[in-house]
Amino acid sequence: MRYFYLLFFLTCVTVIGLAGFRDSKSRQPPIEIFPDMVRMNKVRPQTPSDFFADHRSSRVRPEGTVDQSKPYEVNGEKVLVNGKEVYPYEDAPMNTGLVTGTTNYIQTSPLAITRQLLDRGQERFQIYCMPCHGPAGDGKGITGKYGMISMANFHDQRLINMGDGELFHTMTVGKLPLMPAYGPIVPVEDRWAIISYIRALQRSQLATVEDVPEAKRGDFKK
């Protein structure tokens, strides 16, 4: 036991000798445990660099880089919210799903519902959502045959009542235990397009004959 106390004493002396007491001052430079974290190599624009084969420090943007100065577009047309363009860097409902300056989810999508938007949403839904949630959004996707159960049914009253902003948030960051985060792989515009298509699926299940144009009602059998 005495050797333990001796070792403990020597350890304390060593730590204090290296680190010093709290608020103590020294003219000696601080000890750098990981100097590469303190003194990192950095690129200086318009200067030579031996790191790259062409010896240029300034690089061309990688393919696929998102231009932060470019507003959102859907099918080649600029997205307008209340008559204004929306940019990726803005603290806006389109980027967050939240009412600006609050933690409250918005109730409806900031995008105008158009046929083009729904077509885009259907296409993206079939790629990212249908394997789990099924073509009708009822949670009966192909993954259910491989042991993945309890997929969300978009026709449940809870999800029908859920605001578009909360759906956007869930799609963006995911939800345990099975819902992955699609924010890194599905663009913002496409997430809203998918939500609009989900609402169309819900409407298709909840519609009544009164929702059908009068001229088309005769096409349905009683």
GROMACS .gro file of C-alpha atoms in nm:
model
  222
    1MET     CA    1   0.000   0.000   0.000
    2ARG     CA    2   0.288   0.240   0.081
    3TYR     CA    3   0.411   0.207  -0.276
    4PHE     CA    4   0.068   0.313  -0.397
    5TYR     CA    5   0.078   0.629  -0.185
    6LEU     CA    6   0.430   0.703  -0.300
    7LEU     CA    7   0.330   0.660  -0.665
    8PHE     CA    8   0.020   0.876  -0.612
    9PHE     CA    9   0.232   1.149  -0.448
   10LEU     CA   10   0.485   1.150  -0.727
   11THR     CA   11   0.207   1.163  -0.987
   12CYS     CA   12   0.051   1.466  -0.818
   13VAL     CA   13   0.390   1.642  -0.798
   14THR     CA   14   0.452   1.570  -1.165
   15VAL     CA   15   0.110   1.699  -1.277
   16ILE     CA   16   0.143   2.016  -1.066
   17GLY     CA   17   0.495   2.068  -1.189
   18LEU     CA   18   0.386   2.048  -1.552
   19ALA     CA   19   0.048   2.220  -1.536
   20GLY     CA   20   0.093   2.451  -1.236
   21PHE     CA   21  -0.178   2.571  -1.001
   22ARG     CA   22  -0.501   2.729  -1.118
   23ASP     CA   23  -0.463   3.098  -1.212
   24SER     CA   24  -0.085   3.071  -1.176
   25LYS     CA   25   0.118   3.271  -1.427
   26SER     CA   26   0.437   3.182  -1.605
   27ARG     CA   27   0.659   3.341  -1.865
   28GLN     CA   28   0.723   2.997  -2.014
   29PRO     CA   29   0.530   2.902  -2.331
   30PRO     CA   30   0.239   2.664  -2.267
   31ILE     CA   31   0.286   2.294  -2.317
   32GLU     CA   32   0.141   2.181  -2.650
   33ILE     CA   33   0.025   1.822  -2.612
   34PHE     CA   34  -0.098   1.812  -2.973
   35PRO     CA   35   0.096   2.087  -3.152
   36ASP     CA   36  -0.060   1.998  -3.488
   37MET     CA   37  -0.398   2.108  -3.346
   38VAL     CA   38  -0.251   2.445  -3.243
   39ARG     CA   39  -0.031   2.514  -3.541
   40MET     CA   40  -0.220   2.383  -3.840
   41ASN     CA   41  -0.117   2.425  -4.199
   42LYS     CA   42  -0.350   2.659  -4.380
   43VAL     CA   43  -0.397   2.774  -4.735
   44ARG     CA   44  -0.313   3.133  -4.818
   45PRO     CA   45  -0.499   3.247  -5.132
   46GLN     CA   46  -0.295   3.327  -5.439
   47THR     CA   47   0.021   3.164  -5.301
   48PRO     CA   48   0.212   2.857  -5.421
   49SER     CA   49   0.138   2.525  -5.252
   50ASP     CA   50   0.336   2.204  -5.264
   51PHE     CA   51   0.033   2.004  -5.148
   52PHE     CA   52  -0.143   2.010  -5.487
   53ALA     CA   53   0.001   1.879  -5.810
   54ASP     CA   54  -0.055   2.209  -5.993
   55HIS     CA   55   0.102   2.404  -5.702
   56ARG     CA   56  -0.199   2.636  -5.673
   57SER     CA   57  -0.340   2.711  -5.329
   58SER     CA   58  -0.666   2.855  -5.463
   59ARG     CA   59  -0.891   2.573  -5.581
   60VAL     CA   60  -1.188   2.547  -5.814
   61ARG     CA   61  -1.512   2.460  -5.632
   62PRO     CA   62  -1.578   2.083  -5.623
   63GLU     CA   63  -1.853   1.959  -5.852
   64GLY     CA   64  -2.190   1.972  -5.677
   65THR     CA   65  -2.099   2.257  -5.441
   66VAL     CA   66  -2.410   2.452  -5.340
   67ASP     CA   67  -2.387   2.817  -5.434
   68GLN     CA   68  -2.507   3.003  -5.125
   69SER     CA   69  -2.576   3.314  -5.331
   70LYS     CA   70  -2.820   3.128  -5.557
   71PRO     CA   71  -3.189   3.117  -5.459
   72TYR     CA   72  -3.384   2.793  -5.448
   73GLU     CA   73  -3.528   2.654  -5.769
   74VAL     CA   74  -3.784   2.383  -5.845
   75ASN     CA   75  -3.792   2.244  -6.199
   76GLY     CA   76  -3.576   2.533  -6.315
   77GLU     CA   77  -3.805   2.803  -6.172
   78LYS     CA   78  -3.711   3.022  -5.876
   79VAL     CA   79  -3.900   2.953  -5.556
   80LEU     CA   80  -4.092   3.255  -5.431
   81VAL     CA   81  -4.230   3.276  -5.077
   82ASN     CA   82  -4.459   3.574  -5.029
   83GLY     CA   83  -4.322   3.710  -5.354
   84LYS     CA   84  -3.958   3.692  -5.242
   85GLU     CA   85  -3.672   3.461  -5.334
   86VAL     CA   86  -3.536   3.234  -5.059
   87TYR     CA   87  -3.166   3.157  -5.013
   88PRO     CA   88  -3.000   2.855  -4.842
   89TYR     CA   89  -2.829   3.068  -4.575
   90GLU     CA   90  -3.145   3.240  -4.450
   91ASP     CA   91  -3.313   3.168  -4.116
   92ALA     CA   92  -3.640   3.116  -4.298
   93PRO     CA   93  -3.927   2.865  -4.257
   94MET     CA   94  -3.829   2.699  -4.584
   95ASN     CA   95  -3.487   2.608  -4.442
   96THR     CA   96  -3.593   2.518  -4.088
   97GLY     CA   97  -3.963   2.429  -4.092
   98LEU     CA   98  -4.002   2.676  -3.804
   99VAL     CA   99  -4.173   3.011  -3.765
  100THR     CA  100  -3.883   3.259  -3.783
  101GLY     CA  101  -3.750   3.345  -3.439
  102THR     CA  102  -3.947   3.072  -3.260
  103THR     CA  103  -3.938   2.700  -3.194
  104ASN     CA  104  -4.289   2.651  -3.336
  105TYR     CA  105  -4.338   2.445  -3.651
  106ILE     CA  106  -4.515   2.604  -3.944
  107GLN     CA  107  -4.848   2.447  -4.032
  108THR     CA  108  -4.833   2.464  -4.411
  109SER     CA  109  -4.560   2.437  -4.670
  110PRO     CA  110  -4.402   2.767  -4.780
  111LEU     CA  111  -4.415   2.652  -5.142
  112ALA     CA  112  -4.712   2.709  -5.368
  113ILE     CA  113  -4.878   2.379  -5.458
  114THR     CA  114  -4.851   2.323  -5.833
  115ARG     CA  115  -4.879   2.020  -6.057
  116GLN     CA  116  -4.505   2.040  -6.123
  117LEU     CA  117  -4.432   2.038  -5.750
  118LEU     CA  118  -4.657   1.735  -5.692
  119ASP     CA  119  -4.500   1.548  -5.983
  120ARG     CA  120  -4.157   1.616  -5.839
  121GLY     CA  121  -4.275   1.510  -5.494
  122GLN     CA  122  -4.417   1.187  -5.630
  123GLU     CA  123  -4.091   1.105  -5.807
  124ARG     CA  124  -3.881   1.172  -5.496
  125PHE     CA  125  -4.132   0.991  -5.271
  126GLN     CA  126  -4.102   0.678  -5.484
  127ILE     CA  127  -3.724   0.688  -5.452
  128TYR     CA  128  -3.676   0.768  -5.083
  129CYS     CA  129  -4.003   0.695  -4.902
  130MET     CA  130  -4.197   0.423  -5.082
  131PRO     CA  131  -3.969   0.129  -4.986
  132CYS     CA  132  -4.072   0.175  -4.620
  133HIS     CA  133  -4.400   0.366  -4.630
  134GLY     CA  134  -4.551   0.198  -4.934
  135PRO     CA  135  -4.689   0.349  -5.256
  136ALA     CA  136  -5.006   0.466  -5.077
  137GLY     CA  137  -4.817   0.599  -4.775
  138ASP     CA  138  -4.986   0.346  -4.546
  139GLY     CA  139  -4.664   0.204  -4.401
  140LYS     CA  140  -4.684  -0.118  -4.604
  141GLY     CA  141  -4.361  -0.096  -4.798
  142ILE     CA  142  -4.138  -0.372  -4.929
  143THR     CA  143  -3.909  -0.345  -4.623
  144GLY     CA  144  -4.190  -0.495  -4.414
  145LYS     CA  145  -4.116  -0.829  -4.580
  146TYR     CA  146  -3.763  -0.817  -4.441
  147GLY     CA  147  -3.849  -0.767  -4.076
  148MET     CA  148  -3.873  -0.386  -4.067
  149ILE     CA  149  -4.211  -0.327  -3.907
  150SER     CA  150  -4.393  -0.036  -3.743
  151MET     CA  151  -4.342   0.200  -4.036
  152ALA     CA  152  -4.541   0.521  -4.005
  153ASN     CA  153  -4.880   0.527  -4.172
  154PHE     CA  154  -4.935   0.874  -4.312
  155HIS     CA  155  -5.311   0.820  -4.288
  156ASP     CA  156  -5.303   0.799  -3.908
  157GLN     CA  157  -5.485   1.092  -3.753
  158ARG     CA  158  -5.171   1.196  -3.566
  159LEU     CA  159  -4.978   1.248  -3.890
  160ILE     CA  160  -5.275   1.404  -4.065
  161ASN     CA  161  -5.290   1.667  -3.790
  162MET     CA  162  -4.911   1.715  -3.782
  163GLY     CA  163  -4.792   2.044  -3.930
  164ASP     CA  164  -4.586   2.049  -4.249
  165GLY     CA  165  -4.295   2.202  -4.056
  166GLU     CA  166  -4.277   1.906  -3.818
  167LEU     CA  167  -4.285   1.660  -4.109
  168PHE     CA  168  -4.001   1.858  -4.266
  169HIS     CA  169  -3.801   1.846  -3.941
  170THR     CA  170  -3.851   1.470  -3.905
  171MET     CA  171  -3.749   1.411  -4.265
  172THR     CA  172  -3.442   1.631  -4.217
  173VAL     CA  173  -3.299   1.491  -3.891
  174GLY     CA  174  -3.468   1.149  -3.879
  175LYS     CA  175  -3.640   0.977  -3.589
  176LEU     CA  176  -3.545   0.675  -3.385
  177PRO     CA  177  -3.550   0.384  -3.415
  178LEU     CA  178  -3.588   0.342  -3.793
  179MET     CA  179  -3.630   0.678  -3.967
  180PRO     CA  180  -3.293   0.795  -4.106
  181ALA     CA  181  -3.199   1.158  -4.163
  182TYR     CA  182  -3.258   1.263  -4.523
  183GLY     CA  183  -3.136   1.620  -4.479
  184PRO     CA  184  -2.786   1.538  -4.610
  185ILE     CA  185  -2.910   1.366  -4.927
  186VAL     CA  186  -3.247   1.521  -5.019
  187PRO     CA  187  -3.240   1.892  -5.112
  188VAL     CA  188  -3.465   2.133  -4.924
  189GLU     CA  189  -3.691   2.191  -5.225
  190ASP     CA  190  -3.743   1.818  -5.272
  191ARG     CA  191  -3.828   1.767  -4.905
  192TRP     CA  192  -4.111   2.018  -4.935
  193ALA     CA  193  -4.221   1.860  -5.263
  194ILE     CA  194  -4.239   1.519  -5.091
  195ILE     CA  195  -4.446   1.667  -4.807
  196SER     CA  196  -4.688   1.818  -5.060
  197TYR     CA  197  -4.726   1.477  -5.225
  198ILE     CA  198  -4.784   1.312  -4.886
  199ARG     CA  199  -5.067   1.558  -4.827
  200ALA     CA  200  -5.210   1.463  -5.166
  201LEU     CA  201  -5.199   1.096  -5.064
  202GLN     CA  202  -5.380   1.177  -4.742
  203ARG     CA  203  -5.642   1.374  -4.931
  204SER     CA  204  -5.696   1.082  -5.167
  205GLN     CA  205  -5.790   0.860  -4.872
  206LEU     CA  206  -6.004   1.114  -4.690
  207ALA     CA  207  -6.185   1.267  -4.986
  208THR     CA  208  -6.562   1.251  -5.018
  209VAL     CA  209  -6.780   1.268  -5.326
  210GLU     CA  210  -6.833   1.638  -5.255
  211ASP     CA  211  -6.462   1.695  -5.323
  212VAL     CA  212  -6.504   1.567  -5.679
  213PRO     CA  213  -6.604   1.825  -5.942
  214GLU     CA  214  -6.974   1.789  -6.012
  215ALA     CA  215  -6.914   1.711  -6.378
  216LYS     CA  216  -6.697   1.412  -6.278
  217ARG     CA  217  -6.921   1.264  -6.009
  218GLY     CA  218  -7.110   1.054  -6.260
  219ASP     CA  219  -6.789   0.856  -6.326
  220PHE     CA  220  -6.815   0.698  -5.981
  221LYS     CA  221  -7.040   0.405  -5.914
  222LYS     CA  222  -7.266   0.424  -5.612
   0.00000   0.00000   0.00000
